[in-house]
Amino acid sequence: MGEEVKIDGGEDRMTEWEAGLPTFDDLTPLSQALIPPELASAFKISPEHTRTMVDVNRASKNTISSLCGRVSHPSSTFKPFLNNHNHQNEPSVQIHVMEETETEDPDLTQGGSDPKKFRRMEPEEVDSVTHTATTDYCTDDRSAAAKTLKRPRLVWTPQLHKRFVEVVAHLGLKDAVPKTIMQLMNVEGLTRENVASHLQKYRLYVKRMQGLSNDGPSASDHLFASTPVPPQSFNDSSSCSGHGNVAANGSRGGGNSENHGGMPIPMPYPPPQQLMPMPMMVMAANGHVGVPGNMTPAGINGYEAHSHYNHYPQQYTSMMQQQRDCGKLDSDLPRY
DNA sequence: GAACAAATAT
DNA sequence: GATATTTGTT
C-alpha cells in the first residue's frame, strides 16, 4: 500500500492502469470531511473532526492490519502460490481461481471482468500482493490463515485442461495418476486433489466417448471436447525409446510415448525444467478468450494451433527432433 | 499417503 | 444441470 509495485515487464500495463485512474484533482482528500459543515448542522449531525494525514495513515494501517487478521482475506488465500513462486520451476500455466467468499456467478467462469469475483493469479500479481501490504503488515498471519482456509475453486480453463491432456497423453491414461500428472503439469497451486477430480471426470468422458465411437462429444463436454479423446490403446503406453513413463520429477527429458498398438502419443511432454513460462491465454475483460464455447475445436485440437510451443527454445526443438527420430512427426499425430 | 468412486457443494 | 470439491473406501 502506497509502495511502488515492481512488476517485471509490466510497465505498459501499469501505465495503462494508471491512465485509467482519476487524477489527483478528481480525488477527495481523505482528510477532508465528507459532510460539509452546513449540511451537518442542518441535519443535526455532529461535525466530523478534521483528520490529519497522520490520522489517515493510521487508519490505513489499521484497516490493513484488520484485513490481514481476517481469515477470509483473499491475499491469504493464495499463500500456496506465494510459497512456490520463486521456485526454479516457474509456473508455466497460470491458473484461474474462484474466491470462495464470493457468490458464484455463472458469468464468472466465462471471464467476468469484476476483479473481486474472478481473479487470475499471475506471477506478477502474486508479486504485487507479496510485496505490498502483505509483506509489510501481515506476513505472520498469512501462513496461519492459509492453513485454515479452503482452497479457492479452480477453474479448469481450456489451456489448463490442454496441459492436463498433454500430460495424460504422455503418461498414458492407464498410468496417469493424479500425483504424477500434477507434478508434470507443473502448475503452481494445482493440487493433487484438483487433478484427481479432473482426472475422474476426464476418465468418465473418455469412457463415454469410447463407448459411443461415432458420436461426437455431447453438448456438455465443452472443455473435454476441446482436446482430443485418447484412443483405447492409451491404456497402455511406453515411449519409443523403450522406457515407460517419465519420472515424476521430470528429470528425463524428451520422452516420447508410443504404445504397443502403434498409436503414437500426441505430444512429447516437456519436463518442468524445460518449460518456458507459457503465456496463457487469459480471461480478457470481455470474457471472450478462454471461453470454451468460443474456442473452435480446430483451434485447440490441432497442434499447429499450439502457438505456445513456439515459445519453447532449443529444448523443445530437440524434443521434436526426437519425435521425428521415433518416426512420429506432427503430421502423424492422431486426431482421435 | 495415494488413488478411486461417490456424494456433496457451488 | 454442469462442474469442482469433499468425503469415504480401498
Tab-separated table of C-alpha atoms (C1' of nucleotides) in Angstrom:
chain	number	residue	atom	x	y	z
A	1	MET	CA	0.000	0.000	0.000
A	2	GLY	CA	1.460	3.212	-1.031
A	3	GLU	CA	4.568	1.479	-2.148
A	4	GLU	CA	5.518	1.209	-5.702
A	5	VAL	CA	4.853	-2.181	-7.097
A	6	LYS	CA	7.585	-3.585	-9.202
A	7	ILE	CA	6.393	-5.806	-11.944
A	8	ASP	CA	8.785	-7.258	-14.415
A	9	GLY	CA	7.689	-6.437	-17.877
A	10	GLY	CA	4.508	-4.959	-16.592
A	11	GLU	CA	5.258	-1.327	-17.058
A	12	ASP	CA	2.992	-0.992	-20.017
A	13	ARG	CA	0.211	-2.499	-18.076
A	14	MET	CA	0.914	-0.273	-15.159
A	15	THR	CA	0.898	2.742	-17.391
A	16	GLU	CA	-2.361	1.664	-18.900
A	17	TRP	CA	-3.738	1.033	-15.495
A	18	GLU	CA	-2.617	4.350	-14.192
A	19	ALA	CA	-4.121	6.099	-17.173
A	20	GLY	CA	-7.498	4.898	-16.038
A	21	LEU	CA	-7.118	6.262	-12.579
A	22	PRO	CA	-8.691	9.539	-11.576
A	23	THR	CA	-6.384	12.452	-11.427
A	24	PHE	CA	-5.255	13.890	-8.160
A	25	ASP	CA	-7.672	16.736	-8.594
A	26	ASP	CA	-10.557	14.336	-9.024
A	27	LEU	CA	-9.959	12.764	-5.663
A	28	THR	CA	-11.376	13.912	-2.416
A	29	PRO	CA	-8.643	14.016	0.172
A	30	LEU	CA	-9.221	11.574	2.968
A	31	SER	CA	-8.508	14.365	5.349
A	32	GLN	CA	-11.448	16.293	4.022
A	33	ALA	CA	-14.760	15.917	5.782
A	34	LEU	CA	-17.323	14.137	3.663
A	35	ILE	CA	-20.180	16.130	5.099
A	36	PRO	CA	-19.945	19.881	4.737
A	37	PRO	CA	-20.449	21.783	7.979
A	38	GLU	CA	-23.609	23.376	6.605
A	39	LEU	CA	-25.216	20.022	5.927
A	40	ALA	CA	-24.044	18.635	9.206
A	41	SER	CA	-25.673	21.418	11.123
A	42	ALA	CA	-28.810	21.314	9.005
A	43	PHE	CA	-29.332	17.637	9.777
A	44	LYS	CA	-28.061	17.925	13.297
A	45	ILE	CA	-25.117	15.684	12.594
A	46	SER	CA	-22.230	16.141	14.912
A	47	PRO	CA	-19.432	17.538	12.815
A	48	GLU	CA	-16.577	15.239	11.959
A	49	HIS	CA	-13.322	16.192	13.467
A	50	THR	CA	-10.759	17.293	10.980
A	51	ARG	CA	-8.410	14.450	10.060
A	52	THR	CA	-4.788	14.992	9.561
A	53	MET	CA	-2.561	12.914	7.349
A	54	VAL	CA	-1.381	11.185	10.472
A	55	ASP	CA	-4.936	10.120	11.157
A	56	VAL	CA	-5.344	8.936	7.602
A	57	ASN	CA	-2.170	6.935	7.698
A	58	ARG	CA	-3.086	5.391	10.998
A	59	ALA	CA	-6.492	4.445	9.725
A	60	SER	CA	-4.975	2.900	6.648
A	61	LYS	CA	-2.646	0.772	8.691
A	62	ASN	CA	-5.453	-0.288	10.980
A	63	THR	CA	-7.536	-1.294	8.022
A	64	ILE	CA	-4.736	-3.324	6.531
A	65	SER	CA	-3.983	-4.950	9.831
A	66	SER	CA	-7.584	-5.888	10.374
A	67	LEU	CA	-7.836	-7.248	6.875
A	68	CYS	CA	-4.780	-9.352	7.376
A	69	GLY	CA	-6.170	-10.642	10.608
A	70	ARG	CA	-9.322	-11.857	8.947
A	71	VAL	CA	-9.054	-15.377	7.732
A	72	SER	CA	-11.228	-14.550	4.815
A	73	HIS	CA	-8.817	-12.104	3.384
A	74	PRO	CA	-8.141	-13.008	-0.204
A	75	SER	CA	-4.447	-12.379	-0.038
A	76	SER	CA	-4.003	-15.168	2.431
A	77	THR	CA	-5.952	-17.448	0.181
A	78	PHE	CA	-3.131	-17.547	-2.269
A	79	LYS	CA	-0.328	-18.453	0.018
A	80	PRO	CA	0.490	-21.615	-1.891
A	81	PHE	CA	1.197	-19.512	-4.924
A	82	LEU	CA	3.337	-17.206	-2.912
A	83	ASN	CA	5.330	-20.044	-1.499
A	84	ASN	CA	6.156	-21.552	-4.792
A	85	HIS	CA	6.694	-18.531	-6.806
A	86	ASN	CA	10.392	-18.381	-6.510
A	87	HIS	CA	10.971	-21.991	-7.228
A	88	GLN	CA	13.185	-22.845	-10.067
A	89	ASN	CA	10.336	-24.422	-11.874
A	90	GLU	CA	8.484	-21.386	-12.915
A	91	PRO	CA	4.792	-21.884	-13.392
A	92	SER	CA	4.055	-22.473	-16.974
A	93	VAL	CA	0.347	-22.142	-16.806
A	94	GLN	CA	-1.456	-19.602	-14.822
A	95	ILE	CA	-4.494	-20.864	-13.114
A	96	HIS	CA	-7.806	-19.306	-12.507
A	97	VAL	CA	-9.281	-19.446	-9.100
A	98	MET	CA	-12.596	-18.530	-7.677
A	99	GLU	CA	-12.655	-16.721	-4.424
A	100	GLU	CA	-14.595	-18.861	-2.098
A	101	THR	CA	-16.062	-15.962	-0.227
A	102	GLU	CA	-17.862	-14.597	-3.205
A	103	THR	CA	-21.152	-15.749	-4.546
A	104	GLU	CA	-20.539	-17.730	-7.627
A	105	ASP	CA	-21.790	-16.000	-10.679
A	106	PRO	CA	-22.240	-18.126	-13.781
A	107	ASP	CA	-20.637	-15.380	-15.784
A	108	LEU	CA	-17.503	-15.627	-13.758
A	109	THR	CA	-16.486	-18.841	-15.334
A	110	GLN	CA	-16.672	-17.052	-18.595
A	111	GLY	CA	-14.200	-14.480	-17.584
A	112	GLY	CA	-16.183	-11.742	-15.997
A	113	SER	CA	-14.216	-8.594	-15.612
A	114	ASP	CA	-15.006	-7.985	-11.986
A	115	PRO	CA	-11.699	-8.486	-10.279
A	116	LYS	CA	-13.405	-9.008	-6.967
A	117	LYS	CA	-15.197	-12.051	-8.192
A	118	PHE	CA	-12.770	-13.548	-10.594
A	119	ARG	CA	-9.100	-13.345	-10.111
A	120	ARG	CA	-6.485	-14.636	-12.441
A	121	MET	CA	-3.389	-15.310	-10.483
A	122	GLU	CA	-0.353	-14.346	-12.384
A	123	PRO	CA	3.147	-14.402	-11.021
A	124	GLU	CA	3.280	-10.675	-11.399
A	125	GLU	CA	0.127	-10.340	-9.416
A	126	VAL	CA	1.432	-12.654	-6.790
A	127	ASP	CA	4.454	-10.496	-6.563
A	128	SER	CA	2.428	-7.425	-6.204
A	129	VAL	CA	0.441	-8.979	-3.429
A	130	THR	CA	3.518	-10.242	-1.747
A	131	HIS	CA	5.445	-7.112	-1.992
A	132	THR	CA	2.846	-4.697	-0.852
A	133	ALA	CA	0.613	-4.787	2.137
A	134	THR	CA	1.039	-8.426	2.984
A	135	THR	CA	4.754	-8.138	3.220
A	136	ASP	CA	4.663	-5.056	5.286
A	137	TYR	CA	1.912	-5.758	7.695
A	138	CYS	CA	0.725	-9.298	7.841
A	139	THR	CA	3.420	-11.748	6.975
A	140	ASP	CA	2.933	-13.646	10.202
A	141	ASP	CA	-0.772	-14.033	9.826
A	142	ARG	CA	-0.633	-15.205	6.297
A	143	SER	CA	0.688	-18.675	6.785
A	144	ALA	CA	-1.620	-19.403	9.649
A	145	ALA	CA	-4.623	-18.107	7.822
A	146	ALA	CA	-3.797	-20.054	4.714
A	147	LYS	CA	-3.811	-23.288	6.639
A	148	THR	CA	-7.305	-22.749	7.848
A	149	LEU	CA	-8.689	-21.668	4.532
A	150	LYS	CA	-10.359	-23.745	1.958
A	151	ARG	CA	-8.600	-23.588	-1.327
A	152	PRO	CA	-10.223	-21.362	-3.843
A	153	ARG	CA	-12.132	-23.082	-6.533
A	154	LEU	CA	-10.039	-23.904	-9.506
A	155	VAL	CA	-11.387	-23.205	-12.927
A	156	TRP	CA	-10.198	-25.650	-15.498
A	157	THR	CA	-9.635	-23.386	-18.419
A	158	PRO	CA	-9.088	-24.878	-21.857
A	159	GLN	CA	-5.422	-24.060	-21.543
A	160	LEU	CA	-5.098	-25.766	-18.224
A	161	HIS	CA	-7.071	-28.707	-19.453
A	162	LYS	CA	-4.957	-28.900	-22.544
A	163	ARG	CA	-1.870	-29.182	-20.466
A	164	PHE	CA	-3.605	-31.799	-18.401
A	165	VAL	CA	-4.447	-33.758	-21.511
A	166	GLU	CA	-0.930	-33.451	-22.778
A	167	VAL	CA	0.431	-34.912	-19.597
A	168	VAL	CA	-2.130	-37.673	-19.553
A	169	ALA	CA	-1.350	-38.392	-23.158
A	170	HIS	CA	2.286	-38.534	-22.356
A	171	LEU	CA	1.831	-40.875	-19.463
A	172	GLY	CA	-0.881	-42.915	-20.968
A	173	LEU	CA	-4.307	-42.943	-19.465
A	174	LYS	CA	-3.579	-46.081	-17.539
A	175	ASP	CA	-0.511	-44.731	-15.848
A	176	ALA	CA	-1.713	-41.228	-15.436
A	177	VAL	CA	-2.306	-40.848	-11.760
A	178	PRO	CA	-3.094	-37.589	-10.058
A	179	LYS	CA	0.197	-37.111	-8.340
A	180	THR	CA	2.276	-37.702	-11.416
A	181	ILE	CA	0.018	-35.586	-13.538
A	182	MET	CA	0.181	-32.801	-11.039
A	183	GLN	CA	3.954	-32.906	-10.996
A	184	LEU	CA	4.322	-32.992	-14.731
A	185	MET	CA	1.826	-30.240	-15.256
A	186	ASN	CA	3.980	-28.052	-13.104
A	187	VAL	CA	1.281	-25.566	-12.339
A	188	GLU	CA	1.554	-23.661	-9.160
A	189	GLY	CA	-1.315	-24.012	-6.801
A	190	LEU	CA	-2.659	-27.030	-8.557
A	191	THR	CA	-3.262	-29.753	-6.035
A	192	ARG	CA	-3.373	-33.480	-6.361
A	193	GLU	CA	-7.000	-33.259	-5.405
A	194	ASN	CA	-7.665	-30.853	-8.224
A	195	VAL	CA	-6.047	-33.202	-10.647
A	196	ALA	CA	-7.691	-36.269	-9.204
A	197	SER	CA	-11.072	-34.741	-9.554
A	198	HIS	CA	-10.432	-33.630	-13.059
A	199	LEU	CA	-8.953	-36.966	-13.954
A	200	GLN	CA	-12.006	-38.686	-12.628
A	201	LYS	CA	-14.166	-36.592	-14.827
A	202	TYR	CA	-11.865	-36.995	-17.755
A	203	ARG	CA	-11.895	-40.737	-17.471
A	204	LEU	CA	-15.636	-40.738	-17.453
A	205	TYR	CA	-15.588	-38.602	-20.525
A	206	VAL	CA	-13.133	-40.856	-22.293
A	207	LYS	CA	-15.145	-43.878	-21.344
A	208	ARG	CA	-18.252	-42.277	-22.634
A	209	MET	CA	-16.605	-41.230	-25.859
A	210	GLN	CA	-15.132	-44.619	-26.468
A	211	GLY	CA	-18.472	-46.129	-25.773
A	212	LEU	CA	-20.193	-44.202	-28.485
A	213	SER	CA	-17.428	-44.385	-31.014
A	214	ASN	CA	-19.063	-42.454	-33.809
A	215	ASP	CA	-20.937	-39.803	-31.968
A	216	GLY	CA	-19.229	-36.620	-31.123
A	217	PRO	CA	-18.965	-35.217	-27.688
A	218	SER	CA	-22.158	-34.165	-26.064
A	219	ALA	CA	-23.039	-30.563	-25.654
A	220	SER	CA	-21.973	-30.781	-22.055
A	221	ASP	CA	-18.437	-31.753	-22.912
A	222	HIS	CA	-17.251	-28.349	-23.957
A	223	LEU	CA	-13.983	-28.495	-22.157
A	224	PHE	CA	-13.130	-32.073	-22.927
A	225	ALA	CA	-14.293	-31.709	-26.480
A	226	SER	CA	-11.673	-29.060	-26.880
A	227	THR	CA	-8.995	-31.679	-26.601
A	228	PRO	CA	-8.537	-34.990	-28.319
A	229	VAL	CA	-10.044	-38.118	-26.909
A	230	PRO	CA	-7.352	-40.673	-26.395
A	231	PRO	CA	-7.707	-43.970	-28.180
A	232	GLN	CA	-8.339	-47.234	-26.393
A	233	SER	CA	-4.697	-48.001	-26.662
A	234	PHE	CA	-3.941	-45.138	-24.354
A	235	ASN	CA	-4.393	-47.615	-21.598
A	236	ASP	CA	-1.029	-48.995	-22.420
A	237	SER	CA	1.836	-46.687	-23.070
A	238	SER	CA	5.545	-46.821	-23.418
A	239	SER	CA	7.966	-44.491	-25.019
A	240	CYS	CA	9.668	-45.034	-28.311
A	241	SER	CA	12.941	-45.227	-26.510
A	242	GLY	CA	11.793	-48.282	-24.691
A	243	HIS	CA	11.044	-46.586	-21.426
A	244	GLY	CA	7.736	-46.183	-19.838
A	245	ASN	CA	6.829	-43.058	-18.065
A	246	VAL	CA	8.862	-40.059	-17.434
A	247	ALA	CA	9.916	-39.949	-13.848
A	248	ALA	CA	7.689	-37.850	-11.718
A	249	ASN	CA	10.443	-35.400	-11.106
A	250	GLY	CA	10.685	-34.802	-14.786
A	251	SER	CA	14.384	-35.367	-14.764
A	252	ARG	CA	14.316	-37.205	-18.004
A	253	GLY	CA	13.684	-35.025	-20.979
A	254	GLY	CA	12.208	-35.639	-24.324
A	255	GLY	CA	10.436	-38.810	-23.506
A	256	ASN	CA	8.185	-39.842	-26.291
A	257	SER	CA	5.357	-42.157	-25.802
A	258	GLU	CA	4.211	-44.777	-28.163
A	259	ASN	CA	2.002	-47.596	-27.178
A	260	HIS	CA	2.392	-51.075	-28.458
A	261	GLY	CA	-0.634	-50.760	-30.584
A	262	GLY	CA	1.280	-48.424	-32.786
A	263	MET	CA	-0.749	-45.388	-31.876
A	264	PRO	CA	1.555	-42.542	-31.104
A	265	ILE	CA	1.012	-40.397	-28.115
A	266	PRO	CA	0.376	-36.958	-29.489
A	267	MET	CA	2.876	-34.827	-27.756
A	268	PRO	CA	6.167	-35.267	-26.034
A	269	TYR	CA	5.692	-33.621	-22.749
A	270	PRO	CA	8.385	-31.190	-21.824
A	271	PRO	CA	9.641	-31.799	-18.334
A	272	PRO	CA	9.191	-28.908	-15.992
A	273	GLN	CA	12.754	-27.755	-16.241
A	274	GLN	CA	12.364	-27.326	-19.922
A	275	LEU	CA	9.159	-25.463	-19.805
A	276	MET	CA	9.246	-21.831	-20.531
A	277	PRO	CA	6.632	-19.779	-18.787
A	278	MET	CA	3.743	-20.251	-21.051
A	279	PRO	CA	1.871	-17.105	-21.882
A	280	MET	CA	-1.520	-18.395	-21.157
A	281	MET	CA	-4.478	-17.106	-22.997
A	282	VAL	CA	-6.153	-15.168	-20.315
A	283	MET	CA	-9.615	-14.253	-19.447
A	284	ALA	CA	-9.968	-10.909	-21.078
A	285	ALA	CA	-12.127	-8.265	-19.593
A	286	ASN	CA	-14.797	-9.049	-22.127
A	287	GLY	CA	-14.641	-12.648	-21.110
A	288	HIS	CA	-14.295	-13.940	-24.620
A	289	VAL	CA	-10.905	-15.506	-24.518
A	290	GLY	CA	-10.787	-18.886	-22.950
A	291	VAL	CA	-14.497	-19.458	-23.091
A	292	PRO	CA	-14.983	-22.985	-24.307
A	293	GLY	CA	-17.920	-22.022	-26.427
A	294	ASN	CA	-15.848	-19.523	-28.270
A	295	MET	CA	-12.958	-21.801	-28.910
A	296	THR	CA	-13.236	-23.835	-32.005
A	297	PRO	CA	-12.197	-27.439	-31.680
A	298	ALA	CA	-9.920	-26.997	-34.636
A	299	GLY	CA	-8.111	-24.212	-32.931
A	300	ILE	CA	-7.438	-26.305	-29.915
A	301	ASN	CA	-7.188	-29.797	-31.250
A	302	GLY	CA	-4.725	-29.037	-33.929
A	303	TYR	CA	-1.288	-28.930	-32.522
A	304	GLU	CA	-0.391	-26.499	-35.231
A	305	ALA	CA	-2.538	-24.149	-33.275
A	306	HIS	CA	-0.483	-24.623	-30.166
A	307	SER	CA	1.264	-21.390	-30.550
A	308	HIS	CA	2.673	-21.536	-27.072
A	309	TYR	CA	5.033	-24.232	-28.156
A	310	ASN	CA	6.630	-21.662	-30.356
A	311	HIS	CA	7.907	-20.161	-27.174
A	312	TYR	CA	9.906	-23.217	-26.372
A	313	PRO	CA	13.503	-22.752	-27.279
A	314	GLN	CA	16.098	-25.290	-28.217
A	315	GLN	CA	14.917	-27.901	-25.782
A	316	TYR	CA	11.578	-28.251	-27.351
A	317	THR	CA	13.012	-28.250	-30.805
A	318	SER	CA	15.228	-31.113	-29.813
A	319	MET	CA	12.278	-32.942	-28.456
A	320	MET	CA	10.511	-32.537	-31.701
A	321	GLN	CA	13.580	-33.943	-33.304
A	322	GLN	CA	13.383	-36.913	-31.001
A	323	GLN	CA	9.831	-37.369	-32.015
A	324	ARG	CA	10.933	-37.397	-35.603
A	325	ASP	CA	13.552	-39.926	-34.661
A	326	CYS	CA	10.763	-42.082	-33.431
A	327	GLY	CA	9.005	-41.634	-36.690
A	328	LYS	CA	6.333	-39.563	-35.106
A	329	LEU	CA	6.112	-36.386	-36.968
A	330	ASP	CA	3.491	-33.922	-36.065
A	331	SER	CA	1.560	-34.889	-39.131
A	332	ASP	CA	1.411	-38.433	-37.835
A	333	LEU	CA	-0.326	-37.434	-34.713
A	334	PRO	CA	-3.691	-38.938	-34.202
A	335	ARG	CA	-6.694	-36.738	-34.143
A	336	TYR	CA	-8.689	-39.383	-32.357
B	1	DG	C1'	-0.436	-41.329	1.852
B	2	DA	C1'	-2.357	-42.148	-2.696
B	3	DA	C1'	-5.975	-43.446	-5.789
B	4	DC	C1'	-10.550	-44.035	-6.736
B	5	DA	C1'	-15.579	-43.521	-6.636
B	6	DA	C1'	-19.441	-41.404	-4.871
B	7	DA	C1'	-21.559	-37.698	-2.529
B	8	DT	C1'	-21.899	-33.004	-1.860
B	9	DA	C1'	-21.399	-28.108	-2.740
B	10	DT	C1'	-21.273	-24.143	-5.753
C	1	DG	C1'	-27.534	-29.103	-14.749
C	2	DA	C1'	-22.601	-28.746	-15.044
C	3	DT	C1'	-18.573	-28.703	-12.698
C	4	DA	C1'	-15.424	-28.630	-8.842
C	5	DT	C1'	-14.617	-30.141	-4.109
C	6	DT	C1'	-15.041	-33.161	-0.303
C	7	DT	C1'	-15.538	-37.479	1.762
C	8	DG	C1'	-15.385	-42.434	2.346
C	9	DT	C1'	-13.256	-46.637	0.996
C	10	DT	C1'	-9.616	-49.475	-0.625
